[in-house]
Amino acid sequence: MKLLLFITSGLALASATVVAQTTLHSFRKIPLTDQFWAEGSISGDFNHDGKQDVAYGPYWWAGPDFQTRHEYRPATQTWQRKAADGSTSAAPGYEGAFGANNAYSDEFFTFSHDFNRDGYDDLLVIGLPGTEAWIYENPGAKSADAASPGHWPRHNVFPVVDNESLMWEDLNGDGKPELICNTGGQLGYVQPDWSAPFGPWKFHPITPKLKYHKYTHGLGVGDVNGDGRLDFLEAEGWWEQPASLAGDPEWKSHRFPFAPNAGAAQMFAYDVNGDNRNDIITTLNPHGYGLVWYEQVRTGDEITFKQRLIMGQTPAENPYGVKFSQPHAIALVDMDGDGFKDIVTGKRFWAHGPAGDVEQNDPAVLYWFKLVRAAGRVPEFVPHLIDSSSGVGTQLTVADLNGDGRPDIISGNKRGAAVFIQEAKLVTAEAWKQAQPKKLPPAAAK
């Protein structure tokens, strides 16, 4: 909270009034397209101008206004939502139906990285689970115009990537990211050969062959036991990283049912309650209900977890009455600069099409849940609605897109794609209070 001093003066009178003000966070939506091209999107500097751009499907949009679109690969659309009148309106309330091709997108995840270190970010694209990973090489300085509409060279780097909650993180501590996934029934990471990044990549298994399915849900990385090494998180437990990774040793398994039935979304290890032990944040069912954090509990050297439900199947399971289904992608970022990481997630619209999922035609909401700590109380995540017609896909990107120091959001899924620019303004304490979500009456809460 900030105190602003307003002073008014006259010929014979001077007075001072102290007005309490605080920062109110909101988001300005910039629609990119209402067409379905991918289940995720990413940011990166694709024209080497020092500004963040956005990629979704076969296109990238130049920042900071995201009004100019460039095609970097063939735009062969796989699925289009159609309204009852045959239009492709994205307005809520339409009757959904499959488009003519009746297929899923060929792009489940997209990550950006300057693989060849030429100053131009390339794109790592992952297709449906069970298919390959490929890099689209940004022509960059090789092109007379870096914003040329010409298609980028494509390099297949790995034949089969499985899982619906992939991550692109530095797991082994070498300062470079790896693709966190499963393949061939084993969990592990796919590592580029950084001396030849467009060549074949190598898979490093961390588990025996346990028949992990290509549509397995729930992966993450984080230091669970506080030894300084990142462990591997999955829906049914965590795998402890050994002191040495030479020879691809099997990691030690620690079983715990974080989301044992339908699996989780992305998973994070983070100290929610400030006790210097990392807790686990994830979803309970990416095609059902449940947002949760697990408080780490130790008895001697034994580590277990206590479930803390953030949001469940009914409004009564959240103090603010918030409930939505299919939280298929989540991000963990300090959204308001208070030093605590917050959760960003939402509803994946039409995960399996216009029928077959719970509440598939409910509003495709997008929320951020602010972490609030108070002495002597269990921390809570306070929900703030961002949008009701976007939601998430299998991937959600949060990044500072305009360089103002505040995280922004990119949403890409079957409703198309949109950018949400965070805006902050000083308002009176009363105006800020009125804008906050309201708790349910005690009798209505669980």
GROMACS .gro file of C-alpha atoms in nm:
model
  446
    1MET     CA    1   0.000   0.000   0.000
    2LYS     CA    2   0.123   0.349  -0.082
    3LEU     CA    3   0.040   0.678   0.087
    4LEU     CA    4  -0.001   0.977  -0.141
    5LEU     CA    5   0.005   1.328   0.004
    6PHE     CA    6  -0.221   1.583  -0.163
    7ILE     CA    7  -0.164   1.947  -0.052
    8THR     CA    8  -0.394   2.235  -0.136
    9SER     CA    9  -0.311   2.595  -0.048
   10GLY     CA   10  -0.477   2.938  -0.061
   11LEU     CA   11  -0.388   3.296   0.035
   12ALA     CA   12  -0.458   3.237   0.403
   13LEU     CA   13  -0.514   2.859   0.431
   14ALA     CA   14  -0.307   2.549   0.368
   15SER     CA   15  -0.432   2.198   0.432
   16ALA     CA   16  -0.292   1.851   0.383
   17THR     CA   17  -0.490   1.534   0.321
   18VAL     CA   18  -0.341   1.185   0.333
   19VAL     CA   19  -0.517   0.943   0.098
   20ALA     CA   20  -0.438   0.571   0.119
   21GLN     CA   21  -0.396   0.406  -0.217
   22THR     CA   22  -0.302   0.057  -0.326
   23THR     CA   23  -0.235  -0.122  -0.652
   24LEU     CA   24  -0.515  -0.291  -0.842
   25HIS     CA   25  -0.413  -0.551  -1.100
   26SER     CA   26  -0.619  -0.614  -1.413
   27PHE     CA   27  -0.566  -0.754  -1.763
   28ARG     CA   28  -0.623  -0.613  -2.109
   29LYS     CA   29  -0.715  -0.879  -2.365
   30ILE     CA   30  -0.564  -0.874  -2.714
   31PRO     CA   31  -0.731  -1.140  -2.933
   32LEU     CA   32  -0.495  -1.297  -3.185
   33THR     CA   33  -0.728  -1.539  -3.364
   34ASP     CA   34  -1.049  -1.731  -3.300
   35GLN     CA   35  -0.921  -2.029  -3.504
   36PHE     CA   36  -0.795  -2.346  -3.340
   37TRP     CA   37  -0.438  -2.419  -3.437
   38ALA     CA   38  -0.272  -2.556  -3.123
   39GLU     CA   39  -0.320  -2.647  -2.757
   40GLY     CA   40  -0.054  -2.407  -2.637
   41SER     CA   41   0.146  -2.099  -2.725
   42ILE     CA   42   0.479  -1.940  -2.637
   43SER     CA   43   0.669  -1.613  -2.636
   44GLY     CA   44   1.010  -1.537  -2.785
   45ASP     CA   45   1.205  -1.277  -2.979
   46PHE     CA   46   1.162  -1.400  -3.334
   47ASN     CA   47   1.275  -1.088  -3.524
   48HIS     CA   48   1.566  -0.994  -3.296
   49ASP     CA   49   1.431  -0.651  -3.210
   50GLY     CA   50   1.457  -0.695  -2.833
   51LYS     CA   51   1.080  -0.724  -2.790
   52GLN     CA   52   0.881  -1.036  -2.707
   53ASP     CA   53   0.665  -1.187  -2.980
   54VAL     CA   54   0.404  -1.463  -2.954
   55ALA     CA   55   0.381  -1.792  -3.148
   56TYR     CA   56   0.064  -1.999  -3.180
   57GLY     CA   57   0.017  -2.275  -3.434
   58PRO     CA   58   0.178  -2.189  -3.770
   59TYR     CA   59   0.201  -1.817  -3.695
   60TRP     CA   60   0.389  -1.566  -3.486
   61TRP     CA   61   0.271  -1.218  -3.396
   62ALA     CA   62   0.519  -0.932  -3.355
   63GLY     CA   63   0.524  -0.754  -3.021
   64PRO     CA   64   0.458  -0.531  -2.848
   65ASP     CA   65   0.117  -0.470  -3.011
   66PHE     CA   66   0.073  -0.821  -3.161
   67GLN     CA   67  -0.110  -0.687  -3.466
   68THR     CA   68   0.122  -0.816  -3.741
   69ARG     CA   69   0.108  -1.190  -3.811
   70HIS     CA   70   0.373  -1.398  -3.990
   71GLU     CA   71   0.341  -1.757  -4.112
   72TYR     CA   72   0.648  -1.965  -4.027
   73ARG     CA   73   0.519  -2.309  -4.133
   74PRO     CA   74   0.240  -2.437  -4.359
   75ALA     CA   75  -0.099  -2.337  -4.219
   76THR     CA   76  -0.293  -2.660  -4.261
   77GLN     CA   77  -0.580  -2.626  -4.019
   78THR     CA   78  -0.698  -2.943  -3.852
   79TRP     CA   79  -1.007  -2.842  -3.658
   80GLN     CA   80  -1.239  -2.547  -3.656
   81ARG     CA   81  -1.518  -2.471  -3.414
   82LYS     CA   82  -1.846  -2.396  -3.584
   83ALA     CA   83  -2.158  -2.227  -3.459
   84ALA     CA   84  -2.507  -2.352  -3.535
   85ASP     CA   85  -2.530  -2.107  -3.826
   86GLY     CA   86  -2.204  -2.234  -3.975
   87SER     CA   87  -1.998  -1.937  -3.864
   88THR     CA   88  -1.683  -1.962  -3.653
   89SER     CA   89  -1.797  -1.720  -3.386
   90ALA     CA   90  -1.612  -1.741  -3.060
   91ALA     CA   91  -1.897  -1.587  -2.865
   92PRO     CA   92  -2.012  -1.786  -2.563
   93GLY     CA   93  -2.331  -1.983  -2.595
   94TYR     CA   94  -2.287  -2.117  -2.945
   95GLU     CA   95  -2.367  -2.478  -3.028
   96GLY     CA   96  -2.038  -2.653  -3.091
   97ALA     CA   97  -1.973  -2.903  -3.366
   98PHE     CA   98  -1.665  -3.057  -3.521
   99GLY     CA   99  -1.536  -2.896  -3.835
  100ALA     CA  100  -1.500  -3.076  -4.164
  101ASN     CA  101  -1.168  -3.244  -4.082
  102ASN     CA  102  -1.277  -3.373  -3.739
  103ALA     CA  103  -0.926  -3.395  -3.595
  104TYR     CA  104  -0.703  -3.271  -3.318
  105SER     CA  105  -0.432  -3.014  -3.368
  106ASP     CA  106  -0.086  -3.137  -3.464
  107GLU     CA  107   0.067  -2.908  -3.200
  108PHE     CA  108   0.025  -2.985  -2.829
  109PHE     CA  109   0.325  -2.789  -2.698
  110THR     CA  110   0.553  -2.514  -2.825
  111PHE     CA  111   0.873  -2.392  -2.663
  112SER     CA  112   1.109  -2.119  -2.779
  113HIS     CA  113   1.487  -2.124  -2.756
  114ASP     CA  114   1.780  -1.988  -2.955
  115PHE     CA  115   1.922  -2.330  -3.031
  116ASN     CA  116   2.202  -2.221  -3.266
  117ARG     CA  117   2.282  -1.902  -3.068
  118ASP     CA  118   2.239  -1.668  -3.364
  119GLY     CA  119   2.024  -1.421  -3.167
  120TYR     CA  120   1.692  -1.538  -3.316
  121ASP     CA  121   1.464  -1.764  -3.114
  122ASP     CA  122   1.367  -2.092  -3.280
  123LEU     CA  123   1.057  -2.300  -3.204
  124LEU     CA  124   1.045  -2.649  -3.057
  125VAL     CA  125   0.708  -2.802  -3.148
  126ILE     CA  126   0.562  -3.121  -3.000
  127GLY     CA  127   0.273  -3.290  -3.179
  128LEU     CA  128   0.013  -3.521  -3.032
  129PRO     CA  129   0.144  -3.755  -2.762
  130GLY     CA  130   0.318  -4.045  -2.930
  131THR     CA  131   0.453  -3.834  -3.215
  132GLU     CA  132   0.779  -3.659  -3.282
  133ALA     CA  133   0.942  -3.338  -3.166
  134TRP     CA  134   1.078  -3.099  -3.423
  135ILE     CA  135   1.251  -2.764  -3.437
  136TYR     CA  136   1.157  -2.489  -3.675
  137GLU     CA  137   1.482  -2.303  -3.731
  138ASN     CA  138   1.440  -1.927  -3.744
  139PRO     CA  139   1.622  -1.809  -4.059
  140GLY     CA  140   1.721  -1.495  -3.872
  141ALA     CA  141   2.020  -1.319  -4.023
  142LYS     CA  142   2.029  -1.572  -4.307
  143SER     CA  143   1.717  -1.407  -4.444
  144ALA     CA  144   1.719  -1.063  -4.603
  145ASP     CA  145   1.415  -0.990  -4.390
  146ALA     CA  146   1.378  -1.165  -4.055
  147ALA     CA  147   1.003  -1.104  -4.076
  148SER     CA  148   0.983  -1.275  -4.414
  149PRO     CA  149   0.670  -1.486  -4.472
  150GLY     CA  150   0.891  -1.771  -4.592
  151HIS     CA  151   0.862  -2.098  -4.402
  152TRP     CA  152   1.134  -2.190  -4.156
  153PRO     CA  153   1.346  -2.505  -4.204
  154ARG     CA  154   1.217  -2.801  -4.005
  155HIS     CA  155   1.437  -3.048  -3.817
  156ASN     CA  156   1.302  -3.365  -3.656
  157VAL     CA  157   1.498  -3.409  -3.333
  158PHE     CA  158   1.321  -3.691  -3.146
  159PRO     CA  159   1.082  -3.962  -3.275
  160VAL     CA  160   0.830  -4.019  -2.992
  161VAL     CA  161   0.738  -3.779  -2.710
  162ASP     CA  162   0.471  -3.892  -2.463
  163ASN     CA  163   0.274  -3.718  -2.187
  164GLU     CA  164   0.022  -3.433  -2.179
  165SER     CA  165   0.203  -3.218  -1.921
  166LEU     CA  166   0.543  -3.160  -2.078
  167MET     CA  167   0.799  -2.916  -1.942
  168TRP     CA  168   1.109  -2.749  -2.088
  169GLU     CA  169   1.333  -2.708  -1.783
  170ASP     CA  170   1.694  -2.748  -1.673
  171LEU     CA  171   1.662  -3.072  -1.479
  172ASN     CA  172   2.026  -3.184  -1.464
  173GLY     CA  173   2.176  -2.849  -1.361
  174ASP     CA  174   2.391  -2.790  -1.669
  175GLY     CA  175   2.242  -2.446  -1.732
  176LYS     CA  176   2.049  -2.559  -2.040
  177PRO     CA  177   1.690  -2.686  -2.062
  178GLU     CA  178   1.578  -3.040  -2.133
  179LEU     CA  179   1.242  -3.176  -2.248
  180ILE     CA  180   1.071  -3.339  -1.949
  181CYS     CA  181   0.851  -3.626  -2.072
  182ASN     CA  182   0.809  -4.000  -2.095
  183THR     CA  183   0.871  -4.228  -2.391
  184GLY     CA  184   0.881  -4.603  -2.437
  185GLY     CA  185   0.712  -4.653  -2.099
  186GLN     CA  186   0.982  -4.468  -1.902
  187LEU     CA  187   1.002  -4.126  -1.742
  188GLY     CA  188   1.302  -3.912  -1.820
  189TYR     CA  189   1.437  -3.618  -2.012
  190VAL     CA  190   1.536  -3.560  -2.373
  191GLN     CA  191   1.861  -3.368  -2.404
  192PRO     CA  192   1.981  -3.180  -2.713
  193ASP     CA  193   2.334  -3.220  -2.840
  194TRP     CA  194   2.419  -2.852  -2.798
  195SER     CA  195   2.712  -2.881  -3.039
  196ALA     CA  196   2.463  -2.990  -3.308
  197PRO     CA  197   2.119  -2.893  -3.172
  198PHE     CA  198   1.925  -2.970  -3.490
  199GLY     CA  199   2.049  -3.328  -3.495
  200PRO     CA  200   1.904  -3.625  -3.303
  201TRP     CA  201   1.846  -3.572  -2.932
  202LYS     CA  202   1.911  -3.833  -2.663
  203PHE     CA  203   1.663  -3.968  -2.409
  204HIS     CA  204   1.787  -4.020  -2.054
  205PRO     CA  205   1.554  -4.254  -1.860
  206ILE     CA  206   1.524  -4.212  -1.485
  207THR     CA  207   1.288  -4.507  -1.422
  208PRO     CA  208   1.259  -4.867  -1.528
  209LYS     CA  209   0.999  -4.947  -1.791
  210LEU     CA  210   0.673  -4.903  -1.604
  211LYS     CA  211   0.435  -4.880  -1.899
  212TYR     CA  212   0.371  -4.508  -1.876
  213HIS     CA  213   0.111  -4.437  -2.147
  214LYS     CA  214   0.152  -4.178  -2.417
  215TYR     CA  215  -0.150  -3.994  -2.274
  216THR     CA  216  -0.017  -3.994  -1.917
  217HIS     CA  217  -0.098  -3.668  -1.734
  218GLY     CA  218   0.118  -3.495  -1.477
  219LEU     CA  219   0.487  -3.403  -1.478
  220GLY     CA  220   0.710  -3.153  -1.307
  221VAL     CA  221   1.049  -3.083  -1.157
  222GLY     CA  222   1.150  -2.937  -0.821
  223ASP     CA  223   1.371  -2.994  -0.518
  224VAL     CA  224   1.151  -3.194  -0.281
  225ASN     CA  225   1.406  -3.299  -0.017
  226GLY     CA  226   1.614  -2.980  -0.007
  227ASP     CA  227   1.941  -3.132  -0.129
  228GLY     CA  228   1.985  -2.872  -0.404
  229ARG     CA  229   1.905  -3.112  -0.688
  230LEU     CA  230   1.582  -3.105  -0.886
  231ASP     CA  231   1.366  -3.412  -0.845
  232PHE     CA  232   1.116  -3.551  -1.095
  233LEU     CA  233   0.747  -3.514  -1.005
  234GLU     CA  234   0.463  -3.727  -1.136
  235ALA     CA  235   0.102  -3.791  -1.043
  236GLU     CA  236   0.182  -4.092  -0.823
  237GLY     CA  237   0.493  -3.970  -0.647
  238TRP     CA  238   0.840  -3.827  -0.698
  239TRP     CA  239   1.176  -3.958  -0.809
  240GLU     CA  240   1.484  -3.841  -0.620
  241GLN     CA  241   1.774  -3.720  -0.832
  242PRO     CA  242   2.097  -3.899  -0.740
  243ALA     CA  243   2.427  -3.723  -0.673
  244SER     CA  244   2.561  -3.826  -1.014
  245LEU     CA  245   2.378  -3.878  -1.344
  246ALA     CA  246   2.669  -4.056  -1.511
  247GLY     CA  247   2.549  -4.367  -1.689
  248ASP     CA  248   2.179  -4.278  -1.653
  249PRO     CA  249   2.117  -4.438  -1.312
  250GLU     CA  250   1.767  -4.523  -1.194
  251TRP     CA  251   1.637  -4.256  -0.957
  252LYS     CA  252   1.495  -4.347  -0.616
  253SER     CA  253   1.118  -4.375  -0.617
  254HIS     CA  254   0.897  -4.217  -0.350
  255ARG     CA  255   0.534  -4.315  -0.394
  256PHE     CA  256   0.260  -4.069  -0.301
  257PRO     CA  257  -0.089  -4.030  -0.456
  258PHE     CA  258  -0.078  -3.665  -0.570
  259ALA     CA  259  -0.335  -3.739  -0.843
  260PRO     CA  260  -0.352  -4.118  -0.876
  261ASN     CA  261  -0.666  -4.164  -1.082
  262ALA     CA  262  -0.684  -3.940  -1.390
  263GLY     CA  263  -0.342  -3.782  -1.342
  264ALA     CA  264  -0.236  -3.422  -1.289
  265ALA     CA  265  -0.138  -3.121  -1.499
  266GLN     CA  266   0.202  -2.953  -1.469
  267MET     CA  267   0.346  -3.000  -1.120
  268PHE     CA  268   0.555  -2.763  -0.909
  269ALA     CA  269   0.760  -2.786  -0.591
  270TYR     CA  270   0.729  -2.459  -0.400
  271ASP     CA  271   0.735  -2.350  -0.036
  272VAL     CA  272   0.374  -2.237  -0.001
  273ASN     CA  273   0.365  -2.185   0.377
  274GLY     CA  274   0.714  -2.047   0.435
  275ASP     CA  275   0.850  -2.333   0.647
  276ASN     CA  276   1.154  -2.382   0.419
  277ARG     CA  277   1.018  -2.710   0.281
  278ASN     CA  278   0.891  -2.733  -0.073
  279ASP     CA  279   0.527  -2.833  -0.107
  280ILE     CA  280   0.364  -2.968  -0.425
  281ILE     CA  281   0.115  -2.774  -0.640
  282THR     CA  282  -0.091  -2.935  -0.915
  283THR     CA  283  -0.440  -3.034  -1.026
  284LEU     CA  284  -0.629  -3.345  -0.918
  285ASN     CA  285  -0.789  -3.428  -1.251
  286PRO     CA  286  -0.718  -3.233  -1.573
  287HIS     CA  287  -1.043  -3.365  -1.724
  288GLY     CA  288  -1.247  -3.332  -1.406
  289TYR     CA  289  -1.209  -3.111  -1.101
  290GLY     CA  290  -0.957  -3.009  -0.843
  291LEU     CA  291  -0.676  -2.762  -0.780
  292VAL     CA  292  -0.459  -2.852  -0.483
  293TRP     CA  293  -0.138  -2.802  -0.290
  294TYR     CA  294   0.022  -3.067  -0.074
  295GLU     CA  295   0.192  -2.948   0.243
  296GLN     CA  296   0.520  -3.129   0.303
  297VAL     CA  297   0.532  -3.302   0.641
  298ARG     CA  298   0.846  -3.458   0.786
  299THR     CA  299   0.893  -3.713   1.059
  300GLY     CA  300   1.268  -3.751   1.092
  301ASP     CA  301   1.392  -3.817   0.740
  302GLU     CA  302   1.054  -3.942   0.621
  303ILE     CA  303   0.872  -3.710   0.381
  304THR     CA  304   0.498  -3.723   0.330
  305PHE     CA  305   0.230  -3.472   0.235
  306LYS     CA  306  -0.100  -3.334   0.363
  307GLN     CA  307  -0.357  -3.235   0.103
  308ARG     CA  308  -0.480  -2.875   0.102
  309LEU     CA  309  -0.767  -2.832  -0.142
  310ILE     CA  310  -0.781  -2.499  -0.324
  311MET     CA  311  -1.078  -2.573  -0.549
  312GLY     CA  312  -1.296  -2.881  -0.587
  313GLN     CA  313  -1.606  -3.008  -0.765
  314THR     CA  314  -1.855  -2.781  -0.587
  315PRO     CA  315  -1.856  -2.407  -0.510
  316ALA     CA  316  -1.863  -2.487  -0.138
  317GLU     CA  317  -1.514  -2.639  -0.163
  318ASN     CA  318  -1.361  -2.299  -0.234
  319PRO     CA  319  -1.397  -2.011   0.016
  320TYR     CA  320  -1.496  -1.780  -0.270
  321GLY     CA  321  -1.732  -2.023  -0.443
  322VAL     CA  322  -1.509  -2.069  -0.749
  323LYS     CA  323  -1.545  -2.395  -0.936
  324PHE     CA  324  -1.458  -2.498  -1.290
  325SER     CA  325  -1.366  -2.822  -1.459
  326GLN     CA  326  -1.069  -2.937  -1.667
  327PRO     CA  327  -0.774  -2.739  -1.527
  328HIS     CA  328  -0.544  -2.904  -1.781
  329ALA     CA  329  -0.254  -2.656  -1.765
  330ILE     CA  330  -0.116  -2.444  -1.484
  331ALA     CA  331   0.169  -2.200  -1.432
  332LEU     CA  332   0.335  -2.081  -1.112
  333VAL     CA  333   0.451  -1.718  -1.121
  334ASP     CA  334   0.461  -1.416  -0.889
  335MET     CA  335   0.188  -1.219  -1.064
  336ASP     CA  336   0.174  -0.909  -0.843
  337GLY     CA  337   0.533  -0.865  -0.731
  338ASP     CA  338   0.474  -0.940  -0.362
  339GLY     CA  339   0.746  -1.207  -0.351
  340PHE     CA  340   0.506  -1.503  -0.340
  341LYS     CA  341   0.436  -1.722  -0.640
  342ASP     CA  342   0.076  -1.742  -0.755
  343ILE     CA  343  -0.113  -2.000  -0.961
  344VAL     CA  344  -0.245  -1.926  -1.310
  345THR     CA  345  -0.486  -2.178  -1.459
  346GLY     CA  346  -0.827  -2.214  -1.618
  347LYS     CA  347  -1.065  -2.443  -1.799
  348ARG     CA  348  -0.951  -2.635  -2.103
  349PHE     CA  349  -1.236  -2.584  -2.346
  350TRP     CA  350  -1.351  -2.892  -2.539
  351ALA     CA  351  -1.058  -3.110  -2.438
  352HIS     CA  352  -1.209  -3.408  -2.621
  353GLY     CA  353  -1.444  -3.220  -2.848
  354PRO     CA  354  -1.801  -3.097  -2.813
  355ALA     CA  355  -1.913  -3.399  -2.609
  356GLY     CA  356  -1.772  -3.641  -2.358
  357ASP     CA  357  -1.620  -3.406  -2.099
  358VAL     CA  358  -1.778  -3.267  -1.785
  359GLU     CA  359  -1.925  -2.921  -1.837
  360GLN     CA  360  -1.763  -2.902  -2.179
  361ASN     CA  361  -1.969  -2.599  -2.284
  362ASP     CA  362  -1.927  -2.399  -1.963
  363PRO     CA  363  -1.739  -2.068  -1.991
  364ALA     CA  364  -1.370  -2.112  -2.069
  365VAL     CA  365  -1.247  -1.920  -1.766
  366LEU     CA  366  -0.894  -1.802  -1.694
  367TYR     CA  367  -0.793  -1.724  -1.333
  368TRP     CA  368  -0.496  -1.629  -1.123
  369PHE     CA  369  -0.494  -1.747  -0.763
  370LYS     CA  370  -0.301  -1.509  -0.536
  371LEU     CA  371  -0.103  -1.673  -0.257
  372VAL     CA  372  -0.181  -1.503   0.074
  373ARG     CA  373   0.002  -1.588   0.395
  374ALA     CA  374  -0.113  -1.479   0.741
  375ALA     CA  375   0.056  -1.561   1.069
  376GLY     CA  376  -0.096  -1.862   1.241
  377ARG     CA  377  -0.322  -1.949   0.947
  378VAL     CA  378  -0.304  -2.195   0.660
  379PRO     CA  379  -0.208  -2.003   0.344
  380GLU     CA  380  -0.485  -1.950   0.093
  381PHE     CA  381  -0.498  -1.889  -0.280
  382VAL     CA  382  -0.742  -1.608  -0.355
  383PRO     CA  383  -0.905  -1.644  -0.702
  384HIS     CA  384  -0.910  -1.350  -0.944
  385LEU     CA  385  -1.102  -1.391  -1.269
  386ILE     CA  386  -0.910  -1.274  -1.576
  387ASP     CA  387  -1.140  -1.380  -1.860
  388SER     CA  388  -1.443  -1.600  -1.932
  389SER     CA  389  -1.388  -1.687  -2.300
  390SER     CA  390  -1.034  -1.816  -2.336
  391GLY     CA  391  -0.925  -2.072  -2.077
  392VAL     CA  392  -0.619  -2.294  -2.118
  393GLY     CA  393  -0.500  -2.573  -2.343
  394THR     CA  394  -0.240  -2.829  -2.247
  395GLN     CA  395   0.016  -2.550  -2.211
  396LEU     CA  396  -0.008  -2.207  -2.049
  397THR     CA  397   0.260  -1.940  -2.090
  398VAL     CA  398   0.316  -1.654  -1.846
  399ALA     CA  399   0.589  -1.403  -1.938
  400ASP     CA  400   0.660  -1.031  -1.936
  401LEU     CA  401   0.559  -0.949  -2.294
  402ASN     CA  402   0.592  -0.571  -2.292
  403GLY     CA  403   0.894  -0.523  -2.068
  404ASP     CA  404   0.715  -0.342  -1.785
  405GLY     CA  405   0.823  -0.592  -1.519
  406ARG     CA  406   0.476  -0.744  -1.480
  407PRO     CA  407   0.391  -1.097  -1.598
  408ASP     CA  408   0.144  -1.126  -1.886
  409ILE     CA  409  -0.041  -1.435  -2.009
  410ILE     CA  410  -0.078  -1.614  -2.342
  411SER     CA  411  -0.374  -1.847  -2.388
  412GLY     CA  412  -0.396  -2.085  -2.684
  413ASN     CA  413  -0.650  -2.363  -2.730
  414LYS     CA  414  -0.971  -2.456  -2.914
  415ARG     CA  415  -1.106  -2.106  -2.861
  416GLY     CA  416  -0.812  -1.964  -3.053
  417ALA     CA  417  -0.542  -1.750  -2.896
  418ALA     CA  418  -0.522  -1.429  -2.697
  419VAL     CA  419  -0.269  -1.222  -2.509
  420PHE     CA  420  -0.353  -1.074  -2.169
  421ILE     CA  421  -0.144  -0.771  -2.079
  422GLN     CA  422  -0.130  -0.702  -1.706
  423GLU     CA  423  -0.208  -0.347  -1.605
  424ALA     CA  424  -0.161  -0.200  -1.259
  425LYS     CA  425  -0.306   0.124  -1.132
  426LEU     CA  426  -0.326   0.301  -0.798
  427VAL     CA  427  -0.676   0.320  -0.654
  428THR     CA  428  -0.817   0.410  -0.317
  429ALA     CA  429  -0.824   0.142  -0.052
  430GLU     CA  430  -1.203   0.137  -0.073
  431ALA     CA  431  -1.202   0.092  -0.453
  432TRP     CA  432  -0.946  -0.187  -0.418
  433LYS     CA  433  -1.160  -0.357  -0.154
  434GLN     CA  434  -1.469  -0.344  -0.375
  435ALA     CA  435  -1.277  -0.509  -0.660
  436GLN     CA  436  -1.168  -0.809  -0.452
  437PRO     CA  437  -1.348  -1.145  -0.471
  438LYS     CA  438  -1.604  -1.197  -0.198
  439LYS     CA  439  -1.599  -1.495   0.035
  440LEU     CA  440  -1.897  -1.721   0.072
  441PRO     CA  441  -2.096  -1.691   0.393
  442PRO     CA  442  -1.958  -1.932   0.655
  443ALA     CA  443  -2.260  -2.162   0.627
  444ALA     CA  444  -2.207  -2.200   0.250
  445ALA     CA  445  -1.838  -2.278   0.268
  446LYS     CA  446  -1.710  -2.625   0.334
   0.00000   0.00000   0.00000
